[in-house]
mmCIF file of C-alpha atoms in Angstrom:
data_model
loop_
_atom_site.group_PDB
_atom_site.id
_atom_site.type_symbol
_atom_site.label_atom_id
_atom_site.label_comp_id
_atom_site.label_asym_id
_atom_site.label_seq_id
_atom_site.Cartn_x
_atom_site.Cartn_y
_atom_site.Cartn_z
ATOM 1 C CA UNK A 1 0.574 20.959 1.139
ATOM 2 C CA UNK A 2 3.588 18.724 1.430
ATOM 3 C CA UNK A 3 1.625 15.663 2.756
ATOM 4 C CA UNK A 4 4.108 12.792 3.310
ATOM 5 C CA UNK A 5 7.697 13.530 2.563
ATOM 6 C CA UNK A 6 10.442 10.897 2.426
ATOM 7 C CA UNK A 7 14.198 11.520 2.434
ATOM 8 C CA UNK A 8 16.381 10.514 0.785
ATOM 9 C CA UNK A 9 14.784 9.595 -2.467
ATOM 10 C CA UNK A 10 17.675 7.471 -3.660
ATOM 11 C CA UNK A 11 20.560 5.812 -1.814
ATOM 12 C CA UNK A 12 23.189 3.283 -2.644
ATOM 13 C CA UNK A 13 24.768 1.330 0.240
ATOM 14 C CA UNK A 14 27.410 -1.340 0.559
ATOM 15 C CA UNK A 15 26.610 -4.495 2.422
ATOM 16 C CA UNK A 16 26.996 -3.986 6.172
ATOM 17 C CA UNK A 17 26.518 -0.197 6.099
ATOM 18 C CA UNK A 18 23.799 1.456 8.117
ATOM 19 C CA UNK A 19 21.358 4.114 7.205
ATOM 20 C CA UNK A 20 18.131 5.849 8.235
ATOM 21 C CA UNK A 21 15.201 6.726 6.088
ATOM 22 C CA UNK A 22 13.138 9.722 7.319
ATOM 23 C CA UNK A 23 9.380 10.132 6.860
ATOM 24 C CA UNK A 24 7.666 13.394 7.779
ATOM 25 C CA UNK A 25 3.945 14.155 7.581
ATOM 26 C CA UNK A 26 2.269 17.490 8.069
ATOM 27 C CA UNK A 27 -1.339 16.243 8.296
ATOM 28 C CA UNK A 28 -1.265 15.622 12.070
ATOM 29 C CA UNK A 29 -2.016 11.899 11.482
ATOM 30 C CA UNK A 30 -1.801 9.488 14.382
ATOM 31 C CA UNK A 31 -0.882 6.364 12.339
ATOM 32 C CA UNK A 32 2.285 5.950 10.310
ATOM 33 C CA UNK A 33 3.634 2.977 8.339
ATOM 34 C CA UNK A 34 6.659 1.754 6.459
ATOM 35 C CA UNK A 35 6.177 -0.565 3.481
ATOM 36 C CA UNK A 36 8.568 -2.067 1.012
ATOM 37 C CA UNK A 37 7.678 -2.710 -2.616
ATOM 38 C CA UNK A 38 9.305 -5.452 -4.627
ATOM 39 C CA UNK A 39 8.332 -6.768 -8.113
ATOM 40 C CA UNK A 40 5.713 -9.481 -7.865
ATOM 41 C CA UNK A 41 5.489 -9.112 -4.049
ATOM 42 C CA UNK A 42 3.274 -6.069 -3.778
ATOM 43 C CA UNK A 43 3.584 -3.790 -0.757
ATOM 44 C CA UNK A 44 4.616 -5.497 2.431
ATOM 45 C CA UNK A 45 4.367 -3.850 5.850
ATOM 46 C CA UNK A 46 7.679 -3.558 7.739
ATOM 47 C CA UNK A 47 6.704 -1.667 10.901
ATOM 48 C CA UNK A 48 3.960 0.711 11.898
ATOM 49 C CA UNK A 49 3.109 3.173 14.642
ATOM 50 C CA UNK A 50 -0.286 4.016 16.172
ATOM 51 C CA UNK A 51 0.972 7.097 17.981
ATOM 52 C CA UNK A 52 3.989 9.036 19.215
ATOM 53 C CA UNK A 53 6.352 6.780 21.147
ATOM 54 C CA UNK A 54 4.756 3.561 19.941
ATOM 55 C CA UNK A 55 5.863 1.082 17.259
ATOM 56 C CA UNK A 56 4.830 -2.368 16.222
ATOM 57 C CA UNK A 57 6.054 -5.103 13.818
ATOM 58 C CA UNK A 58 4.467 -5.711 10.474
ATOM 59 C CA UNK A 59 4.811 -8.608 8.022
ATOM 60 C CA UNK A 60 8.548 -8.324 7.335
ATOM 61 C CA UNK A 61 10.254 -6.552 10.286
ATOM 62 C CA UNK A 62 13.536 -8.451 10.410
ATOM 63 C CA UNK A 63 16.633 -6.338 9.730
ATOM 64 C CA UNK A 64 14.816 -3.049 10.363
ATOM 65 C CA UNK A 65 14.199 -0.796 13.351
ATOM 66 C CA UNK A 66 11.929 2.190 13.658
ATOM 67 C CA UNK A 67 11.331 5.096 15.964
ATOM 68 C CA UNK A 68 8.504 7.582 16.423
ATOM 69 C CA UNK A 69 9.855 10.190 18.828
ATOM 70 C CA UNK A 70 7.706 12.926 17.311
ATOM 71 C CA UNK A 71 4.164 12.593 16.007
ATOM 72 C CA UNK A 72 5.067 13.968 12.584
ATOM 73 C CA UNK A 73 8.174 11.808 12.050
ATOM 74 C CA UNK A 74 8.695 8.068 11.539
ATOM 75 C CA UNK A 75 12.244 6.820 11.046
ATOM 76 C CA UNK A 76 13.222 3.509 9.473
ATOM 77 C CA UNK A 77 16.734 2.259 10.221
ATOM 78 C CA UNK A 78 18.881 -0.447 8.673
ATOM 79 C CA UNK A 79 21.705 -1.358 11.045
ATOM 80 C CA UNK A 80 23.610 -3.679 8.771
ATOM 81 C CA UNK A 81 22.289 -3.494 5.183
ATOM 82 C CA UNK A 82 21.989 -6.674 3.106
ATOM 83 C CA UNK A 83 21.399 -7.066 -0.683
ATOM 84 C CA UNK A 84 17.950 -8.531 0.169
ATOM 85 C CA UNK A 85 17.003 -5.093 1.459
ATOM 86 C CA UNK A 86 17.360 -3.566 -2.012
ATOM 87 C CA UNK A 87 13.832 -2.248 -2.573
ATOM 88 C CA UNK A 88 11.595 0.775 -2.857
ATOM 89 C CA UNK A 89 10.465 1.940 0.545
ATOM 90 C CA UNK A 90 7.202 3.798 1.077
ATOM 91 C CA UNK A 91 6.031 5.644 4.093
ATOM 92 C CA UNK A 92 2.351 6.279 4.673
ATOM 93 C CA UNK A 93 0.138 7.906 7.253
ATOM 94 C CA UNK A 94 -3.564 7.878 8.189
ATOM 95 C CA UNK A 95 -5.702 9.708 10.702
ATOM 96 C CA UNK A 96 -7.160 8.070 13.787
ATOM 97 C CA UNK A 97 -10.771 8.597 12.807
ATOM 98 C CA UNK A 98 -10.402 8.585 9.053
ATOM 99 C CA UNK A 99 -11.975 6.610 6.284
ATOM 100 C CA UNK A 100 -9.195 4.011 6.354
ATOM 101 C CA UNK A 101 -7.294 5.770 3.553
ATOM 102 C CA UNK A 102 -3.521 5.671 3.717
ATOM 103 C CA UNK A 103 -1.603 8.642 2.335
ATOM 104 C CA UNK A 104 1.701 7.588 0.793
ATOM 105 C CA UNK A 105 4.940 9.418 0.137
ATOM 106 C CA UNK A 106 6.694 9.144 -3.266
ATOM 107 C CA UNK A 107 9.135 6.456 -2.119
ATOM 108 C CA UNK A 108 12.838 5.949 -1.412
ATOM 109 C CA UNK A 109 14.780 3.710 -3.723
ATOM 110 C CA UNK A 110 17.558 1.829 -1.844
ATOM 111 C CA UNK A 111 20.179 -0.306 -3.470
ATOM 112 C CA UNK A 112 22.494 -2.474 -1.425
ATOM 113 C CA UNK A 113 25.599 -3.708 -3.220
ATOM 114 C CA UNK B 1 -4.326 -16.321 6.833
ATOM 115 C CA UNK B 2 -3.278 -12.675 6.463
ATOM 116 C CA UNK B 3 -2.615 -12.984 2.730
ATOM 117 C CA UNK B 4 -4.379 -11.248 -0.091
ATOM 118 C CA UNK B 5 -3.900 -12.914 -3.483
ATOM 119 C CA UNK B 6 -4.234 -10.811 -6.597
ATOM 120 C CA UNK B 7 -4.416 -11.766 -10.256
ATOM 121 C CA UNK B 8 -3.443 -11.309 -13.021
ATOM 122 C CA UNK B 9 0.115 -9.990 -12.503
ATOM 123 C CA UNK B 10 -0.144 -8.026 -15.775
ATOM 124 C CA UNK B 11 -3.012 -7.058 -18.063
ATOM 125 C CA UNK B 12 -3.138 -5.525 -21.533
ATOM 126 C CA UNK B 13 -6.438 -4.026 -22.656
ATOM 127 C CA UNK B 14 -7.482 -2.082 -25.750
ATOM 128 C CA UNK B 15 -8.767 1.409 -25.305
ATOM 129 C CA UNK B 16 -12.486 1.296 -24.576
ATOM 130 C CA UNK B 17 -12.328 -2.243 -23.234
ATOM 131 C CA UNK B 18 -13.042 -3.546 -19.756
ATOM 132 C CA UNK B 19 -10.169 -4.253 -17.352
ATOM 133 C CA UNK B 20 -10.858 -6.770 -14.599
ATOM 134 C CA UNK B 21 -8.532 -7.499 -11.685
ATOM 135 C CA UNK B 22 -9.353 -10.100 -9.028
ATOM 136 C CA UNK B 23 -8.398 -10.542 -5.405
ATOM 137 C CA UNK B 24 -9.047 -13.223 -2.772
ATOM 138 C CA UNK B 25 -8.524 -13.152 0.936
ATOM 139 C CA UNK B 26 -8.539 -15.676 3.749
ATOM 140 C CA UNK B 27 -9.078 -13.779 7.013
ATOM 141 C CA UNK B 28 -12.810 -13.503 7.648
ATOM 142 C CA UNK B 29 -12.175 -10.625 10.108
ATOM 143 C CA UNK B 30 -11.277 -8.315 7.190
ATOM 144 C CA UNK B 31 -14.035 -5.814 6.611
ATOM 145 C CA UNK B 32 -12.442 -3.036 4.541
ATOM 146 C CA UNK B 33 -11.279 -3.578 0.986
ATOM 147 C CA UNK B 34 -9.616 -0.698 -0.859
ATOM 148 C CA UNK B 35 -7.981 -0.502 -4.277
ATOM 149 C CA UNK B 36 -4.920 1.679 -4.803
ATOM 150 C CA UNK B 37 -3.569 3.040 -8.079
ATOM 151 C CA UNK B 38 0.145 3.713 -8.574
ATOM 152 C CA UNK B 39 1.801 5.569 -11.431
ATOM 153 C CA UNK B 40 5.570 5.105 -12.129
ATOM 154 C CA UNK B 41 7.697 7.010 -9.667
ATOM 155 C CA UNK B 42 4.797 7.841 -7.401
ATOM 156 C CA UNK B 43 3.328 6.458 -4.253
ATOM 157 C CA UNK B 44 0.043 4.499 -4.325
ATOM 158 C CA UNK B 45 -3.151 6.535 -4.000
ATOM 159 C CA UNK B 46 -6.612 5.351 -2.944
ATOM 160 C CA UNK B 47 -8.874 4.778 -5.935
ATOM 161 C CA UNK B 48 -12.042 3.205 -4.436
ATOM 162 C CA UNK B 49 -12.927 1.175 -1.383
ATOM 163 C CA UNK B 50 -15.791 -1.047 -0.244
ATOM 164 C CA UNK B 51 -17.100 -2.477 3.061
ATOM 165 C CA UNK B 52 -18.879 -5.875 3.040
ATOM 166 C CA UNK B 53 -22.327 -4.444 3.786
ATOM 167 C CA UNK B 54 -22.715 -3.853 0.005
ATOM 168 C CA UNK B 55 -21.921 -6.174 -2.926
ATOM 169 C CA UNK B 56 -20.969 -3.459 -5.337
ATOM 170 C CA UNK B 57 -19.683 0.094 -5.338
ATOM 171 C CA UNK B 58 -19.297 2.296 -8.368
ATOM 172 C CA UNK B 59 -17.367 5.534 -8.824
ATOM 173 C CA UNK B 60 -17.317 6.788 -12.375
ATOM 174 C CA UNK B 61 -15.718 4.114 -14.591
ATOM 175 C CA UNK B 62 -14.474 2.124 -11.579
ATOM 176 C CA UNK B 63 -16.506 -0.556 -9.868
ATOM 177 C CA UNK B 64 -15.708 -2.894 -7.023
ATOM 178 C CA UNK B 65 -17.669 -6.185 -6.896
ATOM 179 C CA UNK B 66 -17.569 -8.035 -3.581
ATOM 180 C CA UNK B 67 -18.476 -11.665 -2.860
ATOM 181 C CA UNK B 68 -18.387 -12.220 0.885
ATOM 182 C CA UNK B 69 -19.125 -15.965 0.776
ATOM 183 C CA UNK B 70 -16.360 -16.622 -1.721
ATOM 184 C CA UNK B 71 -14.023 -14.188 0.023
ATOM 185 C CA UNK B 72 -13.296 -12.525 -3.272
ATOM 186 C CA UNK B 73 -13.473 -8.998 -4.633
ATOM 187 C CA UNK B 74 -12.660 -7.467 -7.992
ATOM 188 C CA UNK B 75 -12.051 -4.164 -9.703
ATOM 189 C CA UNK B 76 -13.699 -3.424 -13.048
ATOM 190 C CA UNK B 77 -12.505 -0.514 -15.132
ATOM 191 C CA UNK B 78 -15.077 0.315 -17.834
ATOM 192 C CA UNK B 79 -14.153 2.129 -21.046
ATOM 193 C CA UNK B 80 -10.454 1.757 -20.156
ATOM 194 C CA UNK B 81 -8.272 4.656 -21.244
ATOM 195 C CA UNK B 82 -4.477 4.953 -21.834
ATOM 196 C CA UNK B 83 -4.376 7.258 -18.810
ATOM 197 C CA UNK B 84 -5.543 4.276 -16.661
ATOM 198 C CA UNK B 85 -2.179 2.536 -17.425
ATOM 199 C CA UNK B 86 -0.763 2.014 -13.949
ATOM 200 C CA UNK B 87 -0.174 -0.632 -11.254
ATOM 201 C CA UNK B 88 -3.251 -1.535 -9.225
ATOM 202 C CA UNK B 89 -3.171 -2.991 -5.747
ATOM 203 C CA UNK B 90 -5.991 -4.532 -3.812
ATOM 204 C CA UNK B 91 -5.803 -4.528 -0.044
ATOM 205 C CA UNK B 92 -7.669 -5.697 3.008
ATOM 206 C CA UNK B 93 -7.918 -4.538 6.586
ATOM 207 C CA UNK B 94 -10.055 -4.389 9.701
ATOM 208 C CA UNK B 95 -11.900 -1.097 9.527
ATOM 209 C CA UNK B 96 -10.979 1.332 12.280
ATOM 210 C CA UNK B 97 -9.070 -1.346 14.081
ATOM 211 C CA UNK B 98 -5.830 -3.202 13.751
ATOM 212 C CA UNK B 99 -3.901 0.069 13.751
ATOM 213 C CA UNK B 100 -5.282 0.981 10.307
ATOM 214 C CA UNK B 101 -2.689 -1.139 8.536
ATOM 215 C CA UNK B 102 -3.451 -2.643 5.154
ATOM 216 C CA UNK B 103 -2.423 -6.032 3.721
ATOM 217 C CA UNK B 104 -1.774 -5.606 0.015
ATOM 218 C CA UNK B 105 -2.048 -7.956 -2.904
ATOM 219 C CA UNK B 106 0.829 -8.579 -5.301
ATOM 220 C CA UNK B 107 -0.211 -5.870 -7.760
ATOM 221 C CA UNK B 108 -1.400 -5.808 -11.363
ATOM 222 C CA UNK B 109 0.357 -3.846 -14.058
ATOM 223 C CA UNK B 110 -2.291 -2.548 -16.441
ATOM 224 C CA UNK B 111 -1.419 -1.311 -19.872
ATOM 225 C CA UNK B 112 -4.216 0.222 -22.017
ATOM 226 C CA UNK B 113 -3.293 0.322 -25.699
ATOM 227 C CA UNK B 114 -4.628 3.188 -27.870
#
Protein backbone atom coordinates (compact mmCIF):
# COMPACT_ATOMS: atom_id res chain seq x y z
CA UNK A 1 0.00 0.00 0.00
CA UNK A 2 1.90 3.04 -1.26
CA UNK A 3 -0.81 5.60 -0.41
CA UNK A 4 0.44 9.06 -1.40
CA UNK A 5 3.88 9.22 -2.97
CA UNK A 6 5.80 12.44 -3.60
CA UNK A 7 8.84 12.85 -5.85
CA UNK A 8 11.45 14.15 -5.45
CA UNK A 9 11.94 14.10 -1.68
CA UNK A 10 14.71 16.71 -1.76
CA UNK A 11 15.67 19.33 -4.30
CA UNK A 12 17.95 22.37 -4.38
CA UNK A 13 17.25 25.05 -6.98
CA UNK A 14 18.81 28.33 -7.94
CA UNK A 15 16.66 31.45 -8.11
CA UNK A 16 14.84 31.59 -11.42
CA UNK A 17 14.99 27.87 -12.17
CA UNK A 18 11.83 25.86 -12.75
CA UNK A 19 10.79 22.50 -11.42
CA UNK A 20 7.83 20.18 -10.98
CA UNK A 21 6.84 18.18 -7.92
CA UNK A 22 4.89 15.02 -8.61
CA UNK A 23 2.24 13.55 -6.35
CA UNK A 24 0.76 10.13 -7.03
CA UNK A 25 -1.99 8.36 -5.06
CA UNK A 26 -3.18 4.81 -5.48
CA UNK A 27 -6.38 5.06 -3.39
CA UNK A 28 -8.64 6.26 -6.22
CA UNK A 29 -9.34 9.49 -4.32
CA UNK A 30 -11.22 12.31 -6.03
CA UNK A 31 -9.67 15.19 -4.09
CA UNK A 32 -6.00 16.16 -4.05
CA UNK A 33 -4.15 19.04 -2.38
CA UNK A 34 -0.78 20.74 -2.24
CA UNK A 35 0.26 22.36 1.05
CA UNK A 36 3.46 24.06 2.10
CA UNK A 37 4.79 23.90 5.66
CA UNK A 38 6.92 26.66 7.12
CA UNK A 39 8.02 27.11 10.77
CA UNK A 40 5.42 29.01 12.77
CA UNK A 41 3.05 29.16 9.78
CA UNK A 42 1.52 25.71 9.91
CA UNK A 43 0.31 24.11 6.72
CA UNK A 44 -0.98 26.48 4.07
CA UNK A 45 -3.00 25.34 1.07
CA UNK A 46 -1.45 26.23 -2.29
CA UNK A 47 -3.83 24.65 -4.82
CA UNK A 48 -6.28 21.80 -4.79
CA UNK A 49 -8.29 19.66 -7.17
CA UNK A 50 -11.76 18.16 -6.77
CA UNK A 51 -11.40 15.85 -9.75
CA UNK A 52 -9.50 14.98 -12.90
CA UNK A 53 -9.05 18.03 -15.09
CA UNK A 54 -10.04 20.54 -12.39
CA UNK A 55 -7.90 22.77 -10.17
CA UNK A 56 -8.57 25.65 -7.80
CA UNK A 57 -6.53 28.19 -5.85
CA UNK A 58 -5.91 27.85 -2.15
CA UNK A 59 -4.58 30.32 0.41
CA UNK A 60 -1.13 30.95 -1.14
CA UNK A 61 -1.27 30.19 -4.90
CA UNK A 62 1.04 32.90 -6.25
CA UNK A 63 4.15 31.60 -7.98
CA UNK A 64 2.78 28.08 -8.40
CA UNK A 65 0.84 26.23 -11.07
CA UNK A 66 -0.80 22.83 -10.93
CA UNK A 67 -2.25 20.22 -13.25
CA UNK A 68 -4.44 17.16 -12.74
CA UNK A 69 -4.44 15.40 -16.10
CA UNK A 70 -4.91 11.97 -14.51
CA UNK A 71 -6.99 11.18 -11.46
CA UNK A 72 -4.08 9.61 -9.63
CA UNK A 73 -1.55 12.40 -10.25
CA UNK A 74 -1.34 16.02 -9.11
CA UNK A 75 1.62 18.09 -10.30
CA UNK A 76 2.91 21.27 -8.64
CA UNK A 77 5.06 23.53 -10.79
CA UNK A 78 7.34 26.43 -9.97
CA UNK A 79 8.04 28.40 -13.16
CA UNK A 80 10.65 30.77 -11.70
CA UNK A 81 11.73 29.71 -8.21
CA UNK A 82 12.31 32.34 -5.52
CA UNK A 83 14.01 31.99 -2.10
CA UNK A 84 10.59 32.60 -0.50
CA UNK A 85 9.49 29.26 -1.94
CA UNK A 86 12.01 27.40 0.20
CA UNK A 87 9.72 25.10 2.17
CA UNK A 88 8.53 21.57 2.76
CA UNK A 89 5.73 20.69 0.37
CA UNK A 90 3.07 18.13 1.22
CA UNK A 91 0.61 16.49 -1.08
CA UNK A 92 -2.60 15.00 0.28
CA UNK A 93 -5.67 13.24 -1.03
CA UNK A 94 -9.13 12.41 0.23
CA UNK A 95 -12.11 10.47 -1.07
CA UNK A 96 -15.30 12.12 -2.29
CA UNK A 97 -17.55 10.53 0.29
CA UNK A 98 -15.05 10.03 3.08
CA UNK A 99 -14.92 11.10 6.69
CA UNK A 100 -13.06 14.31 5.85
CA UNK A 101 -9.67 12.76 6.54
CA UNK A 102 -6.78 13.88 4.39
CA UNK A 103 -4.04 11.34 3.62
CA UNK A 104 -0.63 12.98 3.35
CA UNK A 105 2.59 12.05 1.60
CA UNK A 106 5.93 12.28 3.40
CA UNK A 107 6.85 15.65 1.96
CA UNK A 108 9.31 17.20 -0.48
CA UNK A 109 11.94 19.55 0.90
CA UNK A 110 12.77 22.33 -1.55
CA UNK A 111 15.59 24.82 -1.07
CA UNK A 112 15.91 27.81 -3.38
CA UNK A 113 19.29 29.54 -3.26
CA UNK B 1 -12.12 35.07 8.45
CA UNK B 2 -10.60 31.83 7.19
CA UNK B 3 -7.91 31.74 9.87
CA UNK B 4 -7.43 29.18 12.59
CA UNK B 5 -5.26 30.39 15.47
CA UNK B 6 -3.40 27.82 17.53
CA UNK B 7 -1.51 28.13 20.81
CA UNK B 8 0.94 27.55 22.32
CA UNK B 9 3.63 27.31 19.66
CA UNK B 10 5.62 24.89 21.82
CA UNK B 11 4.86 22.87 24.93
CA UNK B 12 6.98 20.85 27.34
CA UNK B 13 5.21 18.38 29.59
CA UNK B 14 6.47 15.79 32.04
CA UNK B 15 5.64 12.15 31.44
CA UNK B 16 2.23 11.39 32.92
CA UNK B 17 1.09 15.00 32.74
CA UNK B 18 -1.73 16.58 30.72
CA UNK B 19 -0.95 18.37 27.45
CA UNK B 20 -3.43 21.03 26.36
CA UNK B 21 -3.42 22.76 22.98
CA UNK B 22 -5.97 25.41 22.05
CA UNK B 23 -7.41 26.64 18.76
CA UNK B 24 -9.81 29.40 17.79
CA UNK B 25 -11.59 30.01 14.52
CA UNK B 26 -13.62 32.85 12.99
CA UNK B 27 -15.68 31.36 10.17
CA UNK B 28 -19.00 30.23 11.63
CA UNK B 29 -19.57 28.02 8.56
CA UNK B 30 -16.84 25.63 9.73
CA UNK B 31 -18.37 22.40 11.00
CA UNK B 32 -15.52 19.89 11.00
CA UNK B 33 -12.54 20.20 13.34
CA UNK B 34 -9.76 17.60 13.10
CA UNK B 35 -6.44 17.34 14.85
CA UNK B 36 -3.38 16.02 13.01
CA UNK B 37 -0.19 14.60 14.49
CA UNK B 38 3.15 14.88 12.69
CA UNK B 39 6.39 13.12 13.55
CA UNK B 40 9.73 14.44 12.21
CA UNK B 41 10.27 13.58 8.55
CA UNK B 42 6.70 12.35 8.10
CA UNK B 43 3.48 13.77 6.79
CA UNK B 44 0.66 14.75 9.16
CA UNK B 45 -1.80 12.00 10.08
CA UNK B 46 -5.32 12.34 11.45
CA UNK B 47 -5.46 11.88 15.22
CA UNK B 48 -9.04 12.70 16.16
CA UNK B 49 -11.86 14.87 14.80
CA UNK B 50 -15.10 16.41 16.04
CA UNK B 51 -18.26 17.88 14.53
CA UNK B 52 -20.12 20.63 16.44
CA UNK B 53 -23.12 18.47 17.34
CA UNK B 54 -21.12 17.26 20.36
CA UNK B 55 -19.07 19.22 22.90
CA UNK B 56 -16.50 16.53 23.56
CA UNK B 57 -15.01 13.50 21.87
CA UNK B 58 -12.63 11.05 23.48
CA UNK B 59 -10.43 8.41 21.88
CA UNK B 60 -8.13 6.71 24.33
CA UNK B 61 -5.91 9.34 25.97
CA UNK B 62 -6.90 12.02 23.44
CA UNK B 63 -9.92 14.27 23.96
CA UNK B 64 -11.28 17.16 21.89
CA UNK B 65 -13.32 19.76 23.75
CA UNK B 66 -15.46 22.04 21.59
CA UNK B 67 -17.08 25.37 22.52
CA UNK B 68 -19.28 26.53 19.66
CA UNK B 69 -20.32 29.85 21.20
CA UNK B 70 -16.70 30.83 21.84
CA UNK B 71 -15.56 29.40 18.51
CA UNK B 72 -12.81 27.49 20.26
CA UNK B 73 -11.70 23.89 20.49
CA UNK B 74 -8.87 22.17 22.28
CA UNK B 75 -6.93 18.93 22.39
CA UNK B 76 -6.18 17.30 25.72
CA UNK B 77 -3.62 14.50 25.94
CA UNK B 78 -3.96 12.66 29.23
CA UNK B 79 -1.08 10.70 30.78
CA UNK B 80 1.30 12.16 28.19
CA UNK B 81 4.07 9.81 27.04
CA UNK B 82 7.45 10.45 25.38
CA UNK B 83 6.04 8.77 22.27
CA UNK B 84 3.49 11.59 22.04
CA UNK B 85 6.33 14.03 21.30
CA UNK B 86 5.37 15.43 17.90
CA UNK B 87 3.91 18.49 16.21
CA UNK B 88 0.15 18.84 16.51
CA UNK B 89 -2.03 20.81 14.11
CA UNK B 90 -5.64 21.77 14.56
CA UNK B 91 -7.69 22.40 11.45
CA UNK B 92 -11.15 23.45 10.34
CA UNK B 93 -13.31 22.84 7.32
CA UNK B 94 -16.82 22.60 5.98
CA UNK B 95 -17.76 18.92 6.19
CA UNK B 96 -18.32 17.28 2.81
CA UNK B 97 -18.22 20.61 1.13
CA UNK B 98 -15.67 23.19 0.16
CA UNK B 99 -13.71 20.59 -1.80
CA UNK B 100 -12.69 18.86 1.41
CA UNK B 101 -9.87 21.31 2.01
CA UNK B 102 -8.63 22.02 5.53
CA UNK B 103 -7.43 25.30 7.02
CA UNK B 104 -4.69 24.51 9.52
CA UNK B 105 -3.50 26.25 12.64
CA UNK B 106 0.14 27.22 13.12
CA UNK B 107 1.13 24.01 14.90
CA UNK B 108 2.31 23.12 18.40
CA UNK B 109 5.57 21.29 19.01
CA UNK B 110 5.02 19.01 22.00
CA UNK B 111 7.91 17.54 23.93
CA UNK B 112 7.16 15.01 26.68
CA UNK B 113 10.06 14.60 29.09
CA UNK B 114 10.67 11.19 30.72
